[in-house]
PDB file of C-alpha atoms in Angstrom:
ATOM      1  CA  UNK A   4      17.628  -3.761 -20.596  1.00  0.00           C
ATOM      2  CA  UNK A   5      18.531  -2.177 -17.126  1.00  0.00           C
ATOM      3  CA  UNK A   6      20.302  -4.645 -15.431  1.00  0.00           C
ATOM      4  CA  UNK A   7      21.514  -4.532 -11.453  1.00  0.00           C
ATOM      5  CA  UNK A   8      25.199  -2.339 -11.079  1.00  0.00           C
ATOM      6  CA  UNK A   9      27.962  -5.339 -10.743  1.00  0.00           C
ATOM      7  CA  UNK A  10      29.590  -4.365  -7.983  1.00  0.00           C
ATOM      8  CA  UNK A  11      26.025  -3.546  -6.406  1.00  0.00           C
ATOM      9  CA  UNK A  12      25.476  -6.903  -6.867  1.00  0.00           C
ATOM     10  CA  UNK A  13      28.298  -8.408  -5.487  1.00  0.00           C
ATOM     11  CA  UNK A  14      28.031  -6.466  -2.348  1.00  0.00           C
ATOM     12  CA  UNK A  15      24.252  -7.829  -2.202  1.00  0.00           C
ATOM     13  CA  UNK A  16      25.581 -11.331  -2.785  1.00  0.00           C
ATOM     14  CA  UNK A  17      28.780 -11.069  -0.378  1.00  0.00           C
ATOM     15  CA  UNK A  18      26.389  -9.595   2.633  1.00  0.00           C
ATOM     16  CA  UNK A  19      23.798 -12.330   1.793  1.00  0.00           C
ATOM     17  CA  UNK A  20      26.375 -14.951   2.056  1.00  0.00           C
ATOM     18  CA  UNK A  21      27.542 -13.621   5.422  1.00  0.00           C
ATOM     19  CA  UNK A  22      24.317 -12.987   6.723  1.00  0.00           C
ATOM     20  CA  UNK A  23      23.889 -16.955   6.220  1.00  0.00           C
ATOM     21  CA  UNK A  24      27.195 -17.952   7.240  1.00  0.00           C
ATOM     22  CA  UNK A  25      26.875 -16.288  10.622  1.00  0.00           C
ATOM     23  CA  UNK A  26      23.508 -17.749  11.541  1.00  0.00           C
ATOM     24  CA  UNK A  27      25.142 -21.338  10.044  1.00  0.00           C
ATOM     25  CA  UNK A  28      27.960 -20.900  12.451  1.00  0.00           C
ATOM     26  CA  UNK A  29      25.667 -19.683  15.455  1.00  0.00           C
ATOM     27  CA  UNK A  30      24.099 -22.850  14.887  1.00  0.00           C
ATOM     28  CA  UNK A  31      26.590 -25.118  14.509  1.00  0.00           C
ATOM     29  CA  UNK A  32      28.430 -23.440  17.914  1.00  0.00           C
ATOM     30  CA  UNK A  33      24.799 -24.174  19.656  1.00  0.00           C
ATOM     31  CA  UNK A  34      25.085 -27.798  18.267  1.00  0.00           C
ATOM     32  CA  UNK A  35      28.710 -28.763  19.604  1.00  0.00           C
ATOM     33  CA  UNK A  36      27.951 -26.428  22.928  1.00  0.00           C
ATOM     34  CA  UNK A  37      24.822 -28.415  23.840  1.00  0.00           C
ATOM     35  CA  UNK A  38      25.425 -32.247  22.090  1.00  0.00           C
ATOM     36  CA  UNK A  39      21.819 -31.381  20.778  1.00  0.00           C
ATOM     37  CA  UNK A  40      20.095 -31.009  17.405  1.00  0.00           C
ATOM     38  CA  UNK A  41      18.000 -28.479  18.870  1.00  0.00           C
ATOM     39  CA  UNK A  42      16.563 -25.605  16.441  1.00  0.00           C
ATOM     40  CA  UNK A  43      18.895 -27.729  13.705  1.00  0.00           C
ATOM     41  CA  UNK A  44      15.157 -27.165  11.674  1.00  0.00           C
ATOM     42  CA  UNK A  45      16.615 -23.229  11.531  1.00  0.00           C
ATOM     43  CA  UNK A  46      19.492 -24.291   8.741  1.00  0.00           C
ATOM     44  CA  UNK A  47      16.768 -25.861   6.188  1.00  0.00           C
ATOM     45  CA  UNK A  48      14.606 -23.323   6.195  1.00  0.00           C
ATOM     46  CA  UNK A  49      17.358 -21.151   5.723  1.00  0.00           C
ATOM     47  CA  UNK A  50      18.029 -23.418   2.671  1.00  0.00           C
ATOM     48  CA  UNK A  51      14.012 -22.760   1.932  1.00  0.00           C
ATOM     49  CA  UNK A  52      14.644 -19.277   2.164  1.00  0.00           C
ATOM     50  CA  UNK A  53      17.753 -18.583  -0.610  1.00  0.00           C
ATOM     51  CA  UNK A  54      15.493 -20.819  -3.332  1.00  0.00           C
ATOM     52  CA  UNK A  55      13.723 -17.292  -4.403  1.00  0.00           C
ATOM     53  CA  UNK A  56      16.933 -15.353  -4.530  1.00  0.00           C
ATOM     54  CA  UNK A  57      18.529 -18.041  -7.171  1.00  0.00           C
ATOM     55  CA  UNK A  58      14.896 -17.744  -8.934  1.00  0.00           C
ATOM     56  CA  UNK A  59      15.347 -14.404  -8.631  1.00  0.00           C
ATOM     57  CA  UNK A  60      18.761 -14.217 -10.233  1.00  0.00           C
ATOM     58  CA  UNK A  61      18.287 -16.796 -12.762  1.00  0.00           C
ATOM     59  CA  UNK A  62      14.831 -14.740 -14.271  1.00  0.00           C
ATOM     60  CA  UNK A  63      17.288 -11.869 -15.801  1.00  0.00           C
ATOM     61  CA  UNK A  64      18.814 -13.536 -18.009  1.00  0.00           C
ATOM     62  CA  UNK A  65      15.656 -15.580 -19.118  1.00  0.00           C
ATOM     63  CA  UNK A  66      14.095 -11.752 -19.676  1.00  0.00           C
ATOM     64  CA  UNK A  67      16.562 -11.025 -22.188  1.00  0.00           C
ATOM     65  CA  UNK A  68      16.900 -14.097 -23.975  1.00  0.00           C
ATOM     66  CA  UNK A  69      14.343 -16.728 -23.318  1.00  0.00           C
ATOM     67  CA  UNK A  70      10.711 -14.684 -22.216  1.00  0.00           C
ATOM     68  CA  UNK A  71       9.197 -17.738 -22.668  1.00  0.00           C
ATOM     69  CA  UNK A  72      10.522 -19.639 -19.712  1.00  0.00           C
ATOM     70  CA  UNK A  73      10.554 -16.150 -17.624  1.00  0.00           C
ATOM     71  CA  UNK A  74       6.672 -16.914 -16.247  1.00  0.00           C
ATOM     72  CA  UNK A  75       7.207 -20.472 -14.799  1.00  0.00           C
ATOM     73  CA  UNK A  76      10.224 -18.715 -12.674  1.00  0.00           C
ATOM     74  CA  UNK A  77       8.249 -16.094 -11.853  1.00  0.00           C
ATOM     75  CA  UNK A  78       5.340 -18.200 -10.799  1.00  0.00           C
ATOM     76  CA  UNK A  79       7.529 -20.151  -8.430  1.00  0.00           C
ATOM     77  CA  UNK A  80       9.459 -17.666  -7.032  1.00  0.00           C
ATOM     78  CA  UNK A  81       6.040 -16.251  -6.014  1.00  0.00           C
ATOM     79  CA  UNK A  82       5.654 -19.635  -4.442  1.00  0.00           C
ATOM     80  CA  UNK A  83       8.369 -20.057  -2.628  1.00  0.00           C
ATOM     81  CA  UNK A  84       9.298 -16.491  -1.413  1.00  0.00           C
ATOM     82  CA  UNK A  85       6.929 -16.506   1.391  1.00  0.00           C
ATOM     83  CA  UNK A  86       9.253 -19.203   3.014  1.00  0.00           C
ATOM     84  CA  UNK A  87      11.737 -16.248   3.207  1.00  0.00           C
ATOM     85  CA  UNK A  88      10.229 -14.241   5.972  1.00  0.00           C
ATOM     86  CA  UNK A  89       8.462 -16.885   7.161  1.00  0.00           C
ATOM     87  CA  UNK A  90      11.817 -17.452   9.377  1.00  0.00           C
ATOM     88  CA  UNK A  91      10.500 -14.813  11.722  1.00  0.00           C
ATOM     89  CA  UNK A  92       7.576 -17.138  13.029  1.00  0.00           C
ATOM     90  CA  UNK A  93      10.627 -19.084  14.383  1.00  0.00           C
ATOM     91  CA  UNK A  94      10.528 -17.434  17.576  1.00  0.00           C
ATOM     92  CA  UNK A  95       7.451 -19.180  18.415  1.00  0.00           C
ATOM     93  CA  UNK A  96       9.931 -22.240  19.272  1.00  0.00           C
ATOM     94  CA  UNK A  97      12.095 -20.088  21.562  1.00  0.00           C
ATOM     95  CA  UNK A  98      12.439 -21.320  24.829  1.00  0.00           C
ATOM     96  CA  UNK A  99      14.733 -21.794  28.242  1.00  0.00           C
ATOM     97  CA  UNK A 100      16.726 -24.929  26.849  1.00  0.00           C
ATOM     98  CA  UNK A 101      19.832 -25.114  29.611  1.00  0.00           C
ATOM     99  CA  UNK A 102      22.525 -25.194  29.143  1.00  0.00           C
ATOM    100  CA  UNK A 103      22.305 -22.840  25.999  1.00  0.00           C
ATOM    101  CA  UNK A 104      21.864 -19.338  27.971  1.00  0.00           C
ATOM    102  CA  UNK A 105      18.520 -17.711  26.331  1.00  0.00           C
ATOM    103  CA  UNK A 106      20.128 -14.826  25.178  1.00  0.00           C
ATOM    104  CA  UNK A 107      21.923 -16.958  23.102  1.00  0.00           C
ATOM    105  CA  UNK A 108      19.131 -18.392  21.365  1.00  0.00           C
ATOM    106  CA  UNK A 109      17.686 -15.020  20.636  1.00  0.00           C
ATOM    107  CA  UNK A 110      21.033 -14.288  19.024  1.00  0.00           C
ATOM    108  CA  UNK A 111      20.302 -17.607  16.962  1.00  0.00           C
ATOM    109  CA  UNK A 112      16.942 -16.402  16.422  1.00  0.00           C
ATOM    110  CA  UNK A 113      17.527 -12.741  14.908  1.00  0.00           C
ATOM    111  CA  UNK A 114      20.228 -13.955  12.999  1.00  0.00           C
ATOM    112  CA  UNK A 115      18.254 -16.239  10.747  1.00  0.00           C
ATOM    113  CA  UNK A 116      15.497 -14.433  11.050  1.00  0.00           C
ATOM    114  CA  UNK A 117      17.248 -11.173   9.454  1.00  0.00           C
ATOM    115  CA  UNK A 118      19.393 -13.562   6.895  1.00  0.00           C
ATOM    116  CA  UNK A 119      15.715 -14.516   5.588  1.00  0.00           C
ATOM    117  CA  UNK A 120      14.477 -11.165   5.293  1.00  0.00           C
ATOM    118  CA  UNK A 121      17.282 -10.210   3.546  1.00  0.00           C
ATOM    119  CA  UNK A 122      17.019 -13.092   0.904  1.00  0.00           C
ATOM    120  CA  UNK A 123      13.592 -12.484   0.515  1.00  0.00           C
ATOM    121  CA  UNK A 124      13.481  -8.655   0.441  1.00  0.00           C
ATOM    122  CA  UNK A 125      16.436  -9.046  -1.982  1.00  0.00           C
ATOM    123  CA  UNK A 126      14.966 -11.431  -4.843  1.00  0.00           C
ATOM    124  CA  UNK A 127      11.924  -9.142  -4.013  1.00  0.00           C
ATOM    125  CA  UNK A 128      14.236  -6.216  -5.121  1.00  0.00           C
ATOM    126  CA  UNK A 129      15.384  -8.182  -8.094  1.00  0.00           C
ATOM    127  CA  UNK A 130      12.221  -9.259  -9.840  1.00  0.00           C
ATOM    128  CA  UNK A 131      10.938  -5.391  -9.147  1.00  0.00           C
ATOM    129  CA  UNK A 132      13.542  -3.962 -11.195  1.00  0.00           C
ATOM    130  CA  UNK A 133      12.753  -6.095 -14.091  1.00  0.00           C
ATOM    131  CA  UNK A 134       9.138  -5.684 -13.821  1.00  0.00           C
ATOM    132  CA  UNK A 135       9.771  -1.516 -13.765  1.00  0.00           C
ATOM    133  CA  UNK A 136      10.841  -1.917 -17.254  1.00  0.00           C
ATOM    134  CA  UNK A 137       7.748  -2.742 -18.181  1.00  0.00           C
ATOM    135  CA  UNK A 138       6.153  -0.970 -15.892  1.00  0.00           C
ATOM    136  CA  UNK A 139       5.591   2.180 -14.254  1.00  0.00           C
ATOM    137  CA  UNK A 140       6.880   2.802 -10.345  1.00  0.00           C
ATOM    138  CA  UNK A 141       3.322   3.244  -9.128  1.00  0.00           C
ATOM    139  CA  UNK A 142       2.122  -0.088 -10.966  1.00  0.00           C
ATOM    140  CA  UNK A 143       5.633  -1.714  -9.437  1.00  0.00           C
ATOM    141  CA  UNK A 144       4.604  -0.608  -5.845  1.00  0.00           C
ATOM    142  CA  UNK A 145       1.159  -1.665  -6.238  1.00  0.00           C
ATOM    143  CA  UNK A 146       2.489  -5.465  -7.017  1.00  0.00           C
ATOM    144  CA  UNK A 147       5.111  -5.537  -4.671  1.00  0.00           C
ATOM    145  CA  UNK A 148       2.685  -4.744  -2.016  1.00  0.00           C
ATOM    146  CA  UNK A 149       0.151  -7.864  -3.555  1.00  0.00           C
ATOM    147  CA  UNK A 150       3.146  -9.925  -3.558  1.00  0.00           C
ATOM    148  CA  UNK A 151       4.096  -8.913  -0.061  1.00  0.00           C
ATOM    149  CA  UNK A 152       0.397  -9.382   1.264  1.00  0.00           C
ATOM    150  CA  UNK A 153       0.211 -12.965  -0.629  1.00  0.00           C
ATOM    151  CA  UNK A 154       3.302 -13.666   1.381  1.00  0.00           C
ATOM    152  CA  UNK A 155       1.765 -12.710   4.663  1.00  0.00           C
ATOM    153  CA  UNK A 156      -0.969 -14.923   3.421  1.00  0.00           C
ATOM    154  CA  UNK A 157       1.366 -17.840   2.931  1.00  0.00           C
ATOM    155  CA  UNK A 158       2.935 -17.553   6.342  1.00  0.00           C
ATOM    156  CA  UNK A 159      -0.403 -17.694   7.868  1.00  0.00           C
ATOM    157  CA  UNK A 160      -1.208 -21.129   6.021  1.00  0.00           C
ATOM    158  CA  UNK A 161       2.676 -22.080   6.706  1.00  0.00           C
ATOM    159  CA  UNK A 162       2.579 -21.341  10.500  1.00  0.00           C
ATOM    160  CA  UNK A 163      -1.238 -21.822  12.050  1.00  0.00           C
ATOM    161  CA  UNK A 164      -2.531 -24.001   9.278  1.00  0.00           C
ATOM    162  CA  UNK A 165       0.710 -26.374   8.871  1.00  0.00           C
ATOM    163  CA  UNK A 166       0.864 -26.291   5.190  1.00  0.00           C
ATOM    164  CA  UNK A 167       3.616 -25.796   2.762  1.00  0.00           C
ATOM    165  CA  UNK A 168       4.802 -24.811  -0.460  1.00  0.00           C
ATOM    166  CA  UNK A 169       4.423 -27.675  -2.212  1.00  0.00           C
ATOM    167  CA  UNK A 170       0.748 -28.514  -1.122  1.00  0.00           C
ATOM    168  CA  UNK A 171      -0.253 -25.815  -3.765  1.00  0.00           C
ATOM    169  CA  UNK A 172       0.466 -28.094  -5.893  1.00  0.00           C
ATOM    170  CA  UNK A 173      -0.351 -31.711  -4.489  1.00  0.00           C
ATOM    171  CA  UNK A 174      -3.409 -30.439  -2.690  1.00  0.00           C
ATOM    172  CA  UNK A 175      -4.748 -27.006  -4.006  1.00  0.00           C
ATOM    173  CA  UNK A 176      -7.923 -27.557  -2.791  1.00  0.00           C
ATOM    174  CA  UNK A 177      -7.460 -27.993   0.572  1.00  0.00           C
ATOM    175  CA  UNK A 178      -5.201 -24.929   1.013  1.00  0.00           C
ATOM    176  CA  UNK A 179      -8.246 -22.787  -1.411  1.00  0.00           C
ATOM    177  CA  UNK A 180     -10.249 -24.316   1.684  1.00  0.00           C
ATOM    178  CA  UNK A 181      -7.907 -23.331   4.627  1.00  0.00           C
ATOM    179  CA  UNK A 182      -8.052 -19.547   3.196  1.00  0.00           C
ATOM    180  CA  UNK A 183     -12.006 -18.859   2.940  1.00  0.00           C
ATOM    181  CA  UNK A 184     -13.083 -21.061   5.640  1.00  0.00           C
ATOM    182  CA  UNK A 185     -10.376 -20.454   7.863  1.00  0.00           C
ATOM    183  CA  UNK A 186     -10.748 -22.207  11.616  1.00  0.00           C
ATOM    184  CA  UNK A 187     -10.632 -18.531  13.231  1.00  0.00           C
ATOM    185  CA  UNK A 188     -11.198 -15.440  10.399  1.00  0.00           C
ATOM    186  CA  UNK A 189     -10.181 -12.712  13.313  1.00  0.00           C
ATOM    187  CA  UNK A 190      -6.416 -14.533  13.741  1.00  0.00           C
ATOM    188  CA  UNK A 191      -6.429 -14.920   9.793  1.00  0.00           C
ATOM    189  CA  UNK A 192      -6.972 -10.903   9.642  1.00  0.00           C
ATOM    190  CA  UNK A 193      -4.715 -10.321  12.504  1.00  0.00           C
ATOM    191  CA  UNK A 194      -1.587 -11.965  10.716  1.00  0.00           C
ATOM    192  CA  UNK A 195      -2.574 -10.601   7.614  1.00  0.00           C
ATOM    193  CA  UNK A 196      -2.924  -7.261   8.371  1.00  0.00           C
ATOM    194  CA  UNK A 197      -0.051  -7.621  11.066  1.00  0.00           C
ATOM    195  CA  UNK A 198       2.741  -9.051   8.526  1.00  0.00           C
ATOM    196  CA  UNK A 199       1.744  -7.324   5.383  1.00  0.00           C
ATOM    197  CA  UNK A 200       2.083  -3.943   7.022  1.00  0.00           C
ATOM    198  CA  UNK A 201       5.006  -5.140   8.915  1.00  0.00           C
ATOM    199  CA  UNK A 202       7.108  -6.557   5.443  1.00  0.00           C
ATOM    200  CA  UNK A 203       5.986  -3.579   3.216  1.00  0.00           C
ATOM    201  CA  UNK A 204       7.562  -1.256   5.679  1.00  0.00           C
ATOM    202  CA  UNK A 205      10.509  -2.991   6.138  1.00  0.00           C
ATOM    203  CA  UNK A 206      10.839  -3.887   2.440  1.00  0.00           C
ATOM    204  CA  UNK A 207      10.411  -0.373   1.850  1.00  0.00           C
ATOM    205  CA  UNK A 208      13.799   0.427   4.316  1.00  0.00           C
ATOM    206  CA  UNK A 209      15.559  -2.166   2.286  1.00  0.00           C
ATOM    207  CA  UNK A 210      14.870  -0.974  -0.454  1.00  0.00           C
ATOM    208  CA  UNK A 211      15.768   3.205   0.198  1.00  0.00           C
ATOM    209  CA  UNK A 212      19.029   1.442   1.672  1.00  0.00           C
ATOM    210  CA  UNK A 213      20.040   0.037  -1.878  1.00  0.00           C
ATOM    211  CA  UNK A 214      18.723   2.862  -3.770  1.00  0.00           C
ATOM    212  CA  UNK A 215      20.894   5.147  -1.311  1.00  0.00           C
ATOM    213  CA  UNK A 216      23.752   2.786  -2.133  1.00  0.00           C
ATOM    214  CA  UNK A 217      23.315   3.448  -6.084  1.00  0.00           C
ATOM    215  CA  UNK A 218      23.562   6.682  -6.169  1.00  0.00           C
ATOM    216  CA  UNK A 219      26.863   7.141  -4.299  1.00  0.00           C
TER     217      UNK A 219
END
């Protein structure tokens, strides 16, 4: 079994953890500047965002010693990673909000917005690994691609159709529903096409940037 280098890991884990502790503090600065809970929604879906990463981490070790529990994890780390990048929609709330300077706020923004990329495109990197054992790169490329296009998917039904993660399971039909009979097809194609292209690309930087790291 191949597993991730240690210290590449820990220098994935460490930059993670920063990555969230800056946006955290940016946020908590914006709360004690302003007296406001404004954009205090930012730190839980930040907290949304890490759950595939610790799926992601914890399938590993279920691959080498209990297979049988590996699908489940799998299953809902497919789930819940579109709630990674689905922090980039965020900006839709940005907004003059005095006495916060807006340049400030697109600070707080980015921030979060890159810390859930990175969480995402991470546990992404992860489960890919695992799978090339199995399989071949092509095959691997060809899934994380799906995966990445079944994320755009899910940010579509997360941010114009108001659904979440857990209504695939409470309410499957209804979110079947929302996907083939969709209110307006041409802004369902639009995000598709728009965020699949636009994750796969920068997955695919991500991922050259850890592969460069390896090989030093």
């Amino acid at each position: 079994m191949v597993r991730l280098w240690p210290h590449g890991r820990l220098r994935l884990i460490a930059a993670l953890a920063a990555s969230c502790a800056l946006s955290l503090a940016l946020l908590a600065a914006r709360l004690v500047y302003s007296g406001r809970s404004t954009y205090s929604f930012l730190a839980w879906n930040l907290a949304l965002a890490a759950i595939p990463l610790l799926l992601a981490l914890g399938a590993e070790p279920l691959a080498r010693r209990r297979r049988a529990f590996l699908p489940p994890v799998v299953v809902l780390w497919l789930v819940f990673l579109p709630n990674a990048p689905y922090l980039v929609t965020d900006f839709v709330h940005l907004r003059p909000d005095p006495p916060v300077p807006l340049w400030f706020d697109v600070l707080l923004f980015a921030a979060f917005a890159w810390a859930g990329l990175l969480l995402g495109f991470v546990s992404l990197h992860l489960l890919r690994r695992l799978a090339g054992e199995w399989l071949g790169g092509a095959a691997t490329w060809t899934l994380t691609v799906l995966v990445l296009a079944a994320s755009s998917l899910a940010i579509y039904l997360g941010r114009f159709a108001e659904w979440n993660s857990w209504d695939l399971f409470v309410r499957p039909g209804a979110v079947v529903h929302a996907i083939v009979a969709p209110p307006s097809p041409a802004q369902l194609g639009g995000v598709l096409a728009g965020f699949t292209v636009f994750l796969v690309v920068a997955y695919a930087i991500v991922e050259a940037l850890i592969g460069s790291d390896r090989e030093r």
